[in-house]
Short mmCIF file of N, CA, C and O in Angstrom, two decimals:
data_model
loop_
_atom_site.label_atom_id
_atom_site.label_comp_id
_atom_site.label_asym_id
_atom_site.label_seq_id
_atom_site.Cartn_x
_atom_site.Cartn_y
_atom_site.Cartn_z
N UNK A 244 -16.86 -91.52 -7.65
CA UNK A 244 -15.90 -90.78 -6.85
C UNK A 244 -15.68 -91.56 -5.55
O UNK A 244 -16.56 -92.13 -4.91
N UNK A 245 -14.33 -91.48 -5.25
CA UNK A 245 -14.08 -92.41 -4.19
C UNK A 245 -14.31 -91.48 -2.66
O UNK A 245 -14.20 -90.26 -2.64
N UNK A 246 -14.62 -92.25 -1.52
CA UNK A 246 -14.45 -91.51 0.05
C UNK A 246 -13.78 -90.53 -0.29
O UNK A 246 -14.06 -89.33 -0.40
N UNK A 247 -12.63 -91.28 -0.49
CA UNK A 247 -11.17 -90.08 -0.10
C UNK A 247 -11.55 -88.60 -1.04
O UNK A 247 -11.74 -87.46 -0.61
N UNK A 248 -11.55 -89.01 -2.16
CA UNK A 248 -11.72 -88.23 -3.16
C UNK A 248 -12.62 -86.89 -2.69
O UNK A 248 -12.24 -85.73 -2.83
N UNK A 249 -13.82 -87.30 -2.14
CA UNK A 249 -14.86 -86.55 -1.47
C UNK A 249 -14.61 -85.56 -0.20
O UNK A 249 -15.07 -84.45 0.05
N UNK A 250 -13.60 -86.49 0.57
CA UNK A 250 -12.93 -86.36 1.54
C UNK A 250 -12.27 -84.69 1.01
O UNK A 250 -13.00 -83.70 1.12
N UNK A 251 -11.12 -84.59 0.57
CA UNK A 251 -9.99 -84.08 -0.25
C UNK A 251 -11.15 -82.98 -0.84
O UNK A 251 -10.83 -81.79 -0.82
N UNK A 252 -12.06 -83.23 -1.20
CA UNK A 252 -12.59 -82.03 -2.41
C UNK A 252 -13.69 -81.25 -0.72
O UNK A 252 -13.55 -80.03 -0.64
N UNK A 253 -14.41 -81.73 0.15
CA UNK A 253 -14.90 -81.33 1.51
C UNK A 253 -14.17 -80.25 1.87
O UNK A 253 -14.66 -79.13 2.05
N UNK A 254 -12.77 -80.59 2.02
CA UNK A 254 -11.44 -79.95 2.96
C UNK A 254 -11.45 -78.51 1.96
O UNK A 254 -11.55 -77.44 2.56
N UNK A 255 -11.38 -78.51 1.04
CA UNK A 255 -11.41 -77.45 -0.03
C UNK A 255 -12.15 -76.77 -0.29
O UNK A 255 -11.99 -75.74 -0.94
N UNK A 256 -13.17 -77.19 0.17
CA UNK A 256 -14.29 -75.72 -0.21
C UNK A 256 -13.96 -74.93 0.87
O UNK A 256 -13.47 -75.05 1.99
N UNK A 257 -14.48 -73.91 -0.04
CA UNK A 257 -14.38 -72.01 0.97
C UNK A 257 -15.44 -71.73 1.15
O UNK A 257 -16.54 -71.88 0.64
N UNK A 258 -14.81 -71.07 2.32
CA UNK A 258 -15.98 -70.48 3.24
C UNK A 258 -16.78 -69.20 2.18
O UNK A 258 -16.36 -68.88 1.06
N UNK A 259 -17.80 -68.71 2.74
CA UNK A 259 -18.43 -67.47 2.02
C UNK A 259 -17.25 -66.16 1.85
O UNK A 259 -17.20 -65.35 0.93
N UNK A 260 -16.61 -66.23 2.70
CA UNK A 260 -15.66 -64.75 3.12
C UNK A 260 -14.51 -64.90 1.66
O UNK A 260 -14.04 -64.13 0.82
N UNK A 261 -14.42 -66.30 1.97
CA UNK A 261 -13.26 -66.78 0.30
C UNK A 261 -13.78 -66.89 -0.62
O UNK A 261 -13.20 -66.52 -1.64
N UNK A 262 -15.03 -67.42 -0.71
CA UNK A 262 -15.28 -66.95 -2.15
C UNK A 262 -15.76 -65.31 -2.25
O UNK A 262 -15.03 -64.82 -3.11
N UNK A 263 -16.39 -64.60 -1.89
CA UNK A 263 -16.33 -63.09 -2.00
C UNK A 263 -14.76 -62.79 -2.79
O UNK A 263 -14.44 -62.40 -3.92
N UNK A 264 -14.21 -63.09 -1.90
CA UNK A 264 -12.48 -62.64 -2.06
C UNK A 264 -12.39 -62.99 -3.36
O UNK A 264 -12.40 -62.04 -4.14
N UNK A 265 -12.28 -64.33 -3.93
CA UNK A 265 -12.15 -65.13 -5.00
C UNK A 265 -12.70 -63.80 -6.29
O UNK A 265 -12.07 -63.14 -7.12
N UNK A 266 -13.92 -63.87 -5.96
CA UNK A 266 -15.28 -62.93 -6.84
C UNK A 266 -14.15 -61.84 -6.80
O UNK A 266 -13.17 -62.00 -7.53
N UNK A 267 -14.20 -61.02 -6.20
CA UNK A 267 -13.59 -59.64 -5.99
C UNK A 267 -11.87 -59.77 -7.26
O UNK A 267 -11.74 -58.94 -8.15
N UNK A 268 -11.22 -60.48 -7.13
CA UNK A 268 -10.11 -60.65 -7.09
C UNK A 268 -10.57 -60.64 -8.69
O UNK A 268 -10.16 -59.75 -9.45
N UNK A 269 -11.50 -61.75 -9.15
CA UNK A 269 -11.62 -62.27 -10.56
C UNK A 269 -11.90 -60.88 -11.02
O UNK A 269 -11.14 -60.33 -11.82
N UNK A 270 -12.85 -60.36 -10.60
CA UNK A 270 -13.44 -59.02 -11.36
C UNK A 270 -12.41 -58.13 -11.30
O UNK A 270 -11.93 -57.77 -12.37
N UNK A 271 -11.82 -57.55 -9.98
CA UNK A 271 -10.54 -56.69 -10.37
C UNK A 271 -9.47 -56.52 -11.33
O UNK A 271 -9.01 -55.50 -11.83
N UNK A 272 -9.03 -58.36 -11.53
CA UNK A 272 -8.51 -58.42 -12.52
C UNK A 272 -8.82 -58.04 -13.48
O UNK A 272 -8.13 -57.31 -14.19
N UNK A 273 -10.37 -58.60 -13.84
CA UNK A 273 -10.74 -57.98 -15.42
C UNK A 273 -10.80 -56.24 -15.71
O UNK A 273 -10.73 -55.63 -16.78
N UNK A 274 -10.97 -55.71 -14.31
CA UNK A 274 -10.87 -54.42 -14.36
C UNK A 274 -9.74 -53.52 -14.81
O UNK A 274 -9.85 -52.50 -15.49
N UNK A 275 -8.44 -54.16 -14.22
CA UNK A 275 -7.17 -53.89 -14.63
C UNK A 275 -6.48 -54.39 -15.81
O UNK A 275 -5.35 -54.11 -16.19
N UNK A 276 -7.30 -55.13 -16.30
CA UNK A 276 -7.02 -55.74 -17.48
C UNK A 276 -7.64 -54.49 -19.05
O UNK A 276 -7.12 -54.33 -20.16
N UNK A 277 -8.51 -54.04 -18.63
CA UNK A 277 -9.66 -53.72 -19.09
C UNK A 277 -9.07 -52.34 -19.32
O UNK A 277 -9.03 -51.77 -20.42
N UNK A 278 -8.54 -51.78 -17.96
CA UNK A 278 -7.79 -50.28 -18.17
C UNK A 278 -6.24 -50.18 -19.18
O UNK A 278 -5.66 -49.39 -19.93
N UNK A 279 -6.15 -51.09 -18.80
CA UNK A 279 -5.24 -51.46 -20.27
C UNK A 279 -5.29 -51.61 -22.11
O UNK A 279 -4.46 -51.25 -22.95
N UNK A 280 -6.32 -52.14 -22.23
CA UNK A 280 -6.53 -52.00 -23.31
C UNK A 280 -6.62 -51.26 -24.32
O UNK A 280 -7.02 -50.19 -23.85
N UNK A 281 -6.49 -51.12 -25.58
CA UNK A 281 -6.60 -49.81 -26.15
C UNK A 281 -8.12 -49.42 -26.03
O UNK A 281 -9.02 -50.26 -26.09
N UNK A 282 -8.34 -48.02 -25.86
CA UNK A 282 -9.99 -47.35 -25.86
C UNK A 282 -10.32 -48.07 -27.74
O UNK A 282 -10.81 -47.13 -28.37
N UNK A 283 -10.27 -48.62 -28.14
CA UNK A 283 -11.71 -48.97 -29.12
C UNK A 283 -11.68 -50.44 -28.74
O UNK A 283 -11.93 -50.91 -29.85
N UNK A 284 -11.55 -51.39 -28.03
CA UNK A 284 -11.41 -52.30 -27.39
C UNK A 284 -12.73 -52.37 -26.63
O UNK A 284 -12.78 -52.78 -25.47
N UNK A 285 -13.92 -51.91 -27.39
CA UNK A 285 -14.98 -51.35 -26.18
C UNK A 285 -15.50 -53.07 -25.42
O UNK A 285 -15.52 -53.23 -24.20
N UNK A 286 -15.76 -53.79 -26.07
CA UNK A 286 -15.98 -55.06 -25.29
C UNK A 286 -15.80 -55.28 -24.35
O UNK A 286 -16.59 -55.28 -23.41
N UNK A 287 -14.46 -55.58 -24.40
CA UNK A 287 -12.95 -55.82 -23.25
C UNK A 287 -13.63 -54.78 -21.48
O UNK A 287 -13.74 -55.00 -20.27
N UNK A 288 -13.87 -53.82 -22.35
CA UNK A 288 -13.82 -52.30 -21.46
C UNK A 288 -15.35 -52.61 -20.66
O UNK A 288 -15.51 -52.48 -19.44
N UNK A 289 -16.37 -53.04 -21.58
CA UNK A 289 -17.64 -52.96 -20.83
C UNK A 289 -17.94 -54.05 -20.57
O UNK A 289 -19.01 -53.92 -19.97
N UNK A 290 -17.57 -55.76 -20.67
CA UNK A 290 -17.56 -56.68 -20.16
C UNK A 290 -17.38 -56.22 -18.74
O UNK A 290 -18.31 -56.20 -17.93
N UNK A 291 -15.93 -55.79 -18.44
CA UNK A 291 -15.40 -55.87 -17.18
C UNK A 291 -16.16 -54.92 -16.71
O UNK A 291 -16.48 -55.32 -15.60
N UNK A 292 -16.76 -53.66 -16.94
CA UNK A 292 -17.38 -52.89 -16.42
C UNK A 292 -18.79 -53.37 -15.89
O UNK A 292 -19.45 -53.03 -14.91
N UNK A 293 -19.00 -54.15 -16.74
CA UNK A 293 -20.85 -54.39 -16.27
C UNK A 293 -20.70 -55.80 -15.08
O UNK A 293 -21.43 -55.99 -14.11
N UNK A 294 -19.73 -56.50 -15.45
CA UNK A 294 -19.27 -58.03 -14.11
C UNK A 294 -19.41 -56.65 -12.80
O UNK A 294 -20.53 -56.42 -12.33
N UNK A 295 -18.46 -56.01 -12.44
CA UNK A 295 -18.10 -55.11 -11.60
C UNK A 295 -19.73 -54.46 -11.03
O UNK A 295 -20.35 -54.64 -9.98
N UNK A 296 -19.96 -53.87 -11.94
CA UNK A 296 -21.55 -53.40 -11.78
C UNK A 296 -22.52 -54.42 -10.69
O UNK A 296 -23.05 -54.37 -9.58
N UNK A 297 -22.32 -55.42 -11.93
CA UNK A 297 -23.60 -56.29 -11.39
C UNK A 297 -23.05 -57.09 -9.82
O UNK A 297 -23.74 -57.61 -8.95
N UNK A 298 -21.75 -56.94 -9.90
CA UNK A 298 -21.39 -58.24 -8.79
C UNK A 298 -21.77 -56.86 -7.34
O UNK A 298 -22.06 -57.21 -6.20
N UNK A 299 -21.68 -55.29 -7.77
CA UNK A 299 -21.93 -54.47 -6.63
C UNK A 299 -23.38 -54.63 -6.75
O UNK A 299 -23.74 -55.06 -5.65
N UNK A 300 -24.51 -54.49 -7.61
CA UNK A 300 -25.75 -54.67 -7.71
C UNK A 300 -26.12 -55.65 -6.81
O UNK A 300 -27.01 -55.28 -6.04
N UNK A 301 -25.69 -56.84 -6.64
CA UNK A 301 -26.17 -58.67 -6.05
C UNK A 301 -25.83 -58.04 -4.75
O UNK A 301 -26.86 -57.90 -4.09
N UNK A 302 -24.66 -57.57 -4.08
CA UNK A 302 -24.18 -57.07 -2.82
C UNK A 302 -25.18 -56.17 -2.24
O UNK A 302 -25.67 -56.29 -1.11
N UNK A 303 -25.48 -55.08 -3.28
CA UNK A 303 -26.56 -53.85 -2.24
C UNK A 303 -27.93 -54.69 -2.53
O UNK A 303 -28.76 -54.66 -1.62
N UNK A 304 -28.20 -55.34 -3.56
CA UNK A 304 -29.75 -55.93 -3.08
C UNK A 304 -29.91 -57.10 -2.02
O UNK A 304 -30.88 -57.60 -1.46
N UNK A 305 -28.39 -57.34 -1.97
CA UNK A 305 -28.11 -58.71 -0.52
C UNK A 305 -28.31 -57.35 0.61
O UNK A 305 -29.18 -57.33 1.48
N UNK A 306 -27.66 -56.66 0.46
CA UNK A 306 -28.04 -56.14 1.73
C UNK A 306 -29.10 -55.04 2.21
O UNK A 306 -29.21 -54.61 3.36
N UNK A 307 -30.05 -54.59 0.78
CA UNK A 307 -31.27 -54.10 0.95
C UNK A 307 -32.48 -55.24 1.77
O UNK A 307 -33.55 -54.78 2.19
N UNK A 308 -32.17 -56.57 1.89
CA UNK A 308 -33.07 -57.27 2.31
C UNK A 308 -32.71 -57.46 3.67
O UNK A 308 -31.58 -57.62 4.14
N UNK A 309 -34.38 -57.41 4.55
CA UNK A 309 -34.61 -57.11 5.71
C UNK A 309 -34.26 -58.74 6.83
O UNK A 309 -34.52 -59.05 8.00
N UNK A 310 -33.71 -59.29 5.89
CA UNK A 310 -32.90 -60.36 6.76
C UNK A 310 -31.68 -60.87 6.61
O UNK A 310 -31.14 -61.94 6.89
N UNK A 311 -31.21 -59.39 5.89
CA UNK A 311 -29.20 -59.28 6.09
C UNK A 311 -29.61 -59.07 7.45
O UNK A 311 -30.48 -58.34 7.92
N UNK A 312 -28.56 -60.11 8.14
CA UNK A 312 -27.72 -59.92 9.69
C UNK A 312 -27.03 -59.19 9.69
O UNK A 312 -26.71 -58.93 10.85
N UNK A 313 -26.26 -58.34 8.64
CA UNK A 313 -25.36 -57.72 8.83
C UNK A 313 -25.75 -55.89 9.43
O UNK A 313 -26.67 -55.09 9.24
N UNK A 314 -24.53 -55.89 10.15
CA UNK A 314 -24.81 -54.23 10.94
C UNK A 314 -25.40 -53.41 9.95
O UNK A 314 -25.02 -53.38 8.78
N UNK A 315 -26.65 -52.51 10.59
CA UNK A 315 -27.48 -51.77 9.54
C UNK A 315 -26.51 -50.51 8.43
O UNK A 315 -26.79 -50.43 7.24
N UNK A 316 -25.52 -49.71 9.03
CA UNK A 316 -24.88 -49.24 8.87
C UNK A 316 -23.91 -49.58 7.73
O UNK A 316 -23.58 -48.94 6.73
N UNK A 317 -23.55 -50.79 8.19
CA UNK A 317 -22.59 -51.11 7.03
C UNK A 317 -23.42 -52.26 5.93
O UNK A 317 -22.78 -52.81 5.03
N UNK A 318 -24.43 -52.44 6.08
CA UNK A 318 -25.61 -52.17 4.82
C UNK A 318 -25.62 -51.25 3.81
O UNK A 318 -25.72 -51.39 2.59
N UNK A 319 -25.46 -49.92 4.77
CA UNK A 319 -25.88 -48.62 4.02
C UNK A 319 -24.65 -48.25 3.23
O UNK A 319 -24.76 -47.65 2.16
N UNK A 320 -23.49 -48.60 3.71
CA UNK A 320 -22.22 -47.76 3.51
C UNK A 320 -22.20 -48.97 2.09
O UNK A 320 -22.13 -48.41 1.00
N UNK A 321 -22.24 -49.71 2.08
CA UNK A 321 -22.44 -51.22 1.13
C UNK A 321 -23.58 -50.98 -1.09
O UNK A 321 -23.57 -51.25 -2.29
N UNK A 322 -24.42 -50.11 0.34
CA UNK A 322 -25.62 -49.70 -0.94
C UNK A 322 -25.00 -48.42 -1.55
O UNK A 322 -25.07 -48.16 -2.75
N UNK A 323 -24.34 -47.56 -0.55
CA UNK A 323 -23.96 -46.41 -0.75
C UNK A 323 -22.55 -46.51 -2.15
O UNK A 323 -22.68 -45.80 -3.15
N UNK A 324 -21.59 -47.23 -2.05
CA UNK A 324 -20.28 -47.40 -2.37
C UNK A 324 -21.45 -48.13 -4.08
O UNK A 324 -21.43 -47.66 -5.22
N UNK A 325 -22.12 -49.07 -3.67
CA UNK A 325 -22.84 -49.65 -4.87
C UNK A 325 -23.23 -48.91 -6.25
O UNK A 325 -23.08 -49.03 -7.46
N UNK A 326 -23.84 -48.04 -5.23
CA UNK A 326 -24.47 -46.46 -6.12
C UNK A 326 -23.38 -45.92 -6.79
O UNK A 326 -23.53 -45.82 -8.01
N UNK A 327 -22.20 -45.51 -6.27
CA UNK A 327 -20.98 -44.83 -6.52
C UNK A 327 -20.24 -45.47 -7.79
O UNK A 327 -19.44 -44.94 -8.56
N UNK A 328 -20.84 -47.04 -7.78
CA UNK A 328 -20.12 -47.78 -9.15
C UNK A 328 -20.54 -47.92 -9.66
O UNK A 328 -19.89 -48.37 -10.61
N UNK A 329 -21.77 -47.84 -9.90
CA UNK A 329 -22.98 -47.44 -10.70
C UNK A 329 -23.01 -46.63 -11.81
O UNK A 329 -23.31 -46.90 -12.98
N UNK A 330 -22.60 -45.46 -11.20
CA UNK A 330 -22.58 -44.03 -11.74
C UNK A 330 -21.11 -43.71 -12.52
O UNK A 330 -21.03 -43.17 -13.62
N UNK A 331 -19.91 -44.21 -11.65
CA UNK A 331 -18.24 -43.89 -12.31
C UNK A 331 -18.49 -44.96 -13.44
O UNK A 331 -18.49 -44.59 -14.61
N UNK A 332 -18.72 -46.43 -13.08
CA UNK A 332 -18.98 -46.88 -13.91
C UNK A 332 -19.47 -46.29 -15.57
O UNK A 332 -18.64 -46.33 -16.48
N UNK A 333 -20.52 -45.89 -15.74
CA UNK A 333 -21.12 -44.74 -16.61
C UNK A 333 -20.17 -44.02 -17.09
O UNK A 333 -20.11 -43.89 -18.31
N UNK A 334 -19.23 -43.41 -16.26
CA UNK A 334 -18.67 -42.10 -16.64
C UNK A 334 -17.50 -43.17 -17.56
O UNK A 334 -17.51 -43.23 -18.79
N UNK A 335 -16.69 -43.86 -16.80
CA UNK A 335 -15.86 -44.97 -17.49
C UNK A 335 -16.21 -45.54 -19.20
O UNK A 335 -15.68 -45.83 -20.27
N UNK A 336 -17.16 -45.44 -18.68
CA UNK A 336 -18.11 -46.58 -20.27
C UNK A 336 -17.84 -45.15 -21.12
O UNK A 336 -16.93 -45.35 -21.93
N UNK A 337 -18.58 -43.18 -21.18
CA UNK A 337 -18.15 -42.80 -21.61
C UNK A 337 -17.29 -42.23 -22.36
O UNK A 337 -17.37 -41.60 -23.41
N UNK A 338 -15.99 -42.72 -21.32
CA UNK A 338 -14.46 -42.43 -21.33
C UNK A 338 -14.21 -40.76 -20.74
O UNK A 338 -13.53 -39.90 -21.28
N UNK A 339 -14.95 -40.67 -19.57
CA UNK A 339 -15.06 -39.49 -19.27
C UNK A 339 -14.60 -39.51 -17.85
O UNK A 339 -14.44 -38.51 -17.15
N UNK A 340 -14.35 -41.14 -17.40
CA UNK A 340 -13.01 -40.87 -16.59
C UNK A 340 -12.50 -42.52 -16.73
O UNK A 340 -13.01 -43.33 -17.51
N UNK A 341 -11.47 -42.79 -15.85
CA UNK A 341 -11.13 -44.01 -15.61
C UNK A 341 -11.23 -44.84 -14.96
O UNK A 341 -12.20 -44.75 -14.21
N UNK A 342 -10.40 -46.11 -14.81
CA UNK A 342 -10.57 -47.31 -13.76
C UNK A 342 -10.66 -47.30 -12.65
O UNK A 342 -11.45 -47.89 -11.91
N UNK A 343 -9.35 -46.22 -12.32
CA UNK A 343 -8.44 -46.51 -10.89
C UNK A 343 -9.86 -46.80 -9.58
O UNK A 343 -9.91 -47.74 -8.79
N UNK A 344 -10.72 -45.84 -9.70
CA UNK A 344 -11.59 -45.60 -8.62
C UNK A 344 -12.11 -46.84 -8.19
O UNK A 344 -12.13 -47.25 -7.03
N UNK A 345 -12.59 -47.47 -9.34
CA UNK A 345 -13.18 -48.65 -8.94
C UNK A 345 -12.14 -49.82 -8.92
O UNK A 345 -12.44 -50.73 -8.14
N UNK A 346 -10.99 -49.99 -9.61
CA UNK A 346 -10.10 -50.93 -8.86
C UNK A 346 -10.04 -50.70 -7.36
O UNK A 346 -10.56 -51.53 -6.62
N UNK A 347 -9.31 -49.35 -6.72
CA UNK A 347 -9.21 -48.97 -5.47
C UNK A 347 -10.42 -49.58 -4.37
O UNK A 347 -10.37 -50.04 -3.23
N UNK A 348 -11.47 -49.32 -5.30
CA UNK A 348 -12.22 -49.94 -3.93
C UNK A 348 -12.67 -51.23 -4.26
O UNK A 348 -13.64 -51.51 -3.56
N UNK A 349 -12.41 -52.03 -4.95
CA UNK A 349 -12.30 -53.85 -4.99
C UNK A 349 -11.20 -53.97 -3.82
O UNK A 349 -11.36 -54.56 -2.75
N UNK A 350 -9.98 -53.24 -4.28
CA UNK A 350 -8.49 -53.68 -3.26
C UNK A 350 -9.12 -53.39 -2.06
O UNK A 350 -9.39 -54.37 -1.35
N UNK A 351 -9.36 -52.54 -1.74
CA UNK A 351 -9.93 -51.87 0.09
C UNK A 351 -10.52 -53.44 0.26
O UNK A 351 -9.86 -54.35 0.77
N UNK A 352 -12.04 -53.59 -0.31
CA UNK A 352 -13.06 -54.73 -0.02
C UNK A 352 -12.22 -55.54 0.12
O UNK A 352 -12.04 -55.92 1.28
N UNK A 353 -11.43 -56.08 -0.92
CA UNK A 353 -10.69 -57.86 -0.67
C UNK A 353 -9.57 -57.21 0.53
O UNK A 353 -9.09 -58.26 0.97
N UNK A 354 -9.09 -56.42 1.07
CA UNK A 354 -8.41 -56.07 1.85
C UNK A 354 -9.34 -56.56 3.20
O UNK A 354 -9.22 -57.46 4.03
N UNK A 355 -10.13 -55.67 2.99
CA UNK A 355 -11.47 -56.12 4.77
C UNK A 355 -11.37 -58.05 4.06
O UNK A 355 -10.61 -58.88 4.57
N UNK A 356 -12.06 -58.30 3.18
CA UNK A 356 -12.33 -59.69 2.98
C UNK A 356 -10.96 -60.46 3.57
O UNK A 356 -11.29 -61.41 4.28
N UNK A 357 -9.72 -60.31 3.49
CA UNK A 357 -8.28 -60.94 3.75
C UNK A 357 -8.25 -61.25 5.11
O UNK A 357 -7.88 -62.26 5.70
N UNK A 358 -8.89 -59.68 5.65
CA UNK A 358 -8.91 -60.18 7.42
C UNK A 358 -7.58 -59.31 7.91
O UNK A 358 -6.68 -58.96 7.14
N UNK A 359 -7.61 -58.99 9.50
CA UNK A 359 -6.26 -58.28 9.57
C UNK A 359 -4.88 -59.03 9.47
O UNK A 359 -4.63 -60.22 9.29
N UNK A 360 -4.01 -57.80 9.66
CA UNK A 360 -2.55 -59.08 9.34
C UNK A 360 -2.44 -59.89 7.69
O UNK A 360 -1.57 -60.72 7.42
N UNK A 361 -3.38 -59.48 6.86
CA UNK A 361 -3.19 -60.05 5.71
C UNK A 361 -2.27 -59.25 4.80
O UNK A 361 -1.46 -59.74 4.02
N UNK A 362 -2.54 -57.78 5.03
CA UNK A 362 -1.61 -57.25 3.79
C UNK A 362 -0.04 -57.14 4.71
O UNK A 362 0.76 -56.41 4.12
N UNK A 363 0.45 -57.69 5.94
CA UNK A 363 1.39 -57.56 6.53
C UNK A 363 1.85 -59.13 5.77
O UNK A 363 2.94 -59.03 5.21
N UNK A 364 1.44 -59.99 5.71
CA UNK A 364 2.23 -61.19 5.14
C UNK A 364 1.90 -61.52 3.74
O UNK A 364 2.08 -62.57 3.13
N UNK A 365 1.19 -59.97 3.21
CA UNK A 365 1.58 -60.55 1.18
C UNK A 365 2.94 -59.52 1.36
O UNK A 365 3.73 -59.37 0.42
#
């Protein structure tokens, strides 16, 4: 690989805040993808369900540990929302309710992740 090359691929990496976003975005998709499908499609349905799961799982045990910097509070609200997809999740996999809930709060997250002024210039 040449300087430049290195150079060019340096300039391109993302920060932590973009890839979150990135993460968020991939899984939503599969989420909305997922609510689409026909119900015996169960794969489709619990693939995307368990990515979603686990990617909130990695988040509340990132921020169950006692050397997240991040505000204690929004730790909690973090573990709290975690729990919440946890559980709809479940109900989803049943078919005893649907997506929307947990798309809605990917969009909110990659919304905070975008930064302000972001949903004013999509």
């Amino acid at each position: 690989m040449s300087l430049q090359a290195y150079k060019t691929a340096a300039t391109r990496a993302e920060n932590p805040r973009e890839t979150e976003y990135r993460l968020f975005g991939q899984v939503t998709r599969a989420l909305m993808h997922a609510s689409t499908v026909d119900v015996t499609d169960v794969a489709t349905r619990i693939d995307a369900l368990d990515w979603n799961r686990r990617l909130w799982s990695a988040l509340a045990t990132d921020c169950a540990s006692p050397d997240n910097a991040m505000d204690q509070a929004l730790r909690a609200q973090i573990i709290s929302i975690s729990l919440f997809v946890s559980r709809h999740s479940s109900l989803v996999m049943r078919g005893e309710d649907d997506f929307e809930a947990l798309i809605d709060i990917n969009r909110m997250i990659m919304q905070g992740l975008a930064g302000p002024g972001a949903a004013q210039a999509a």
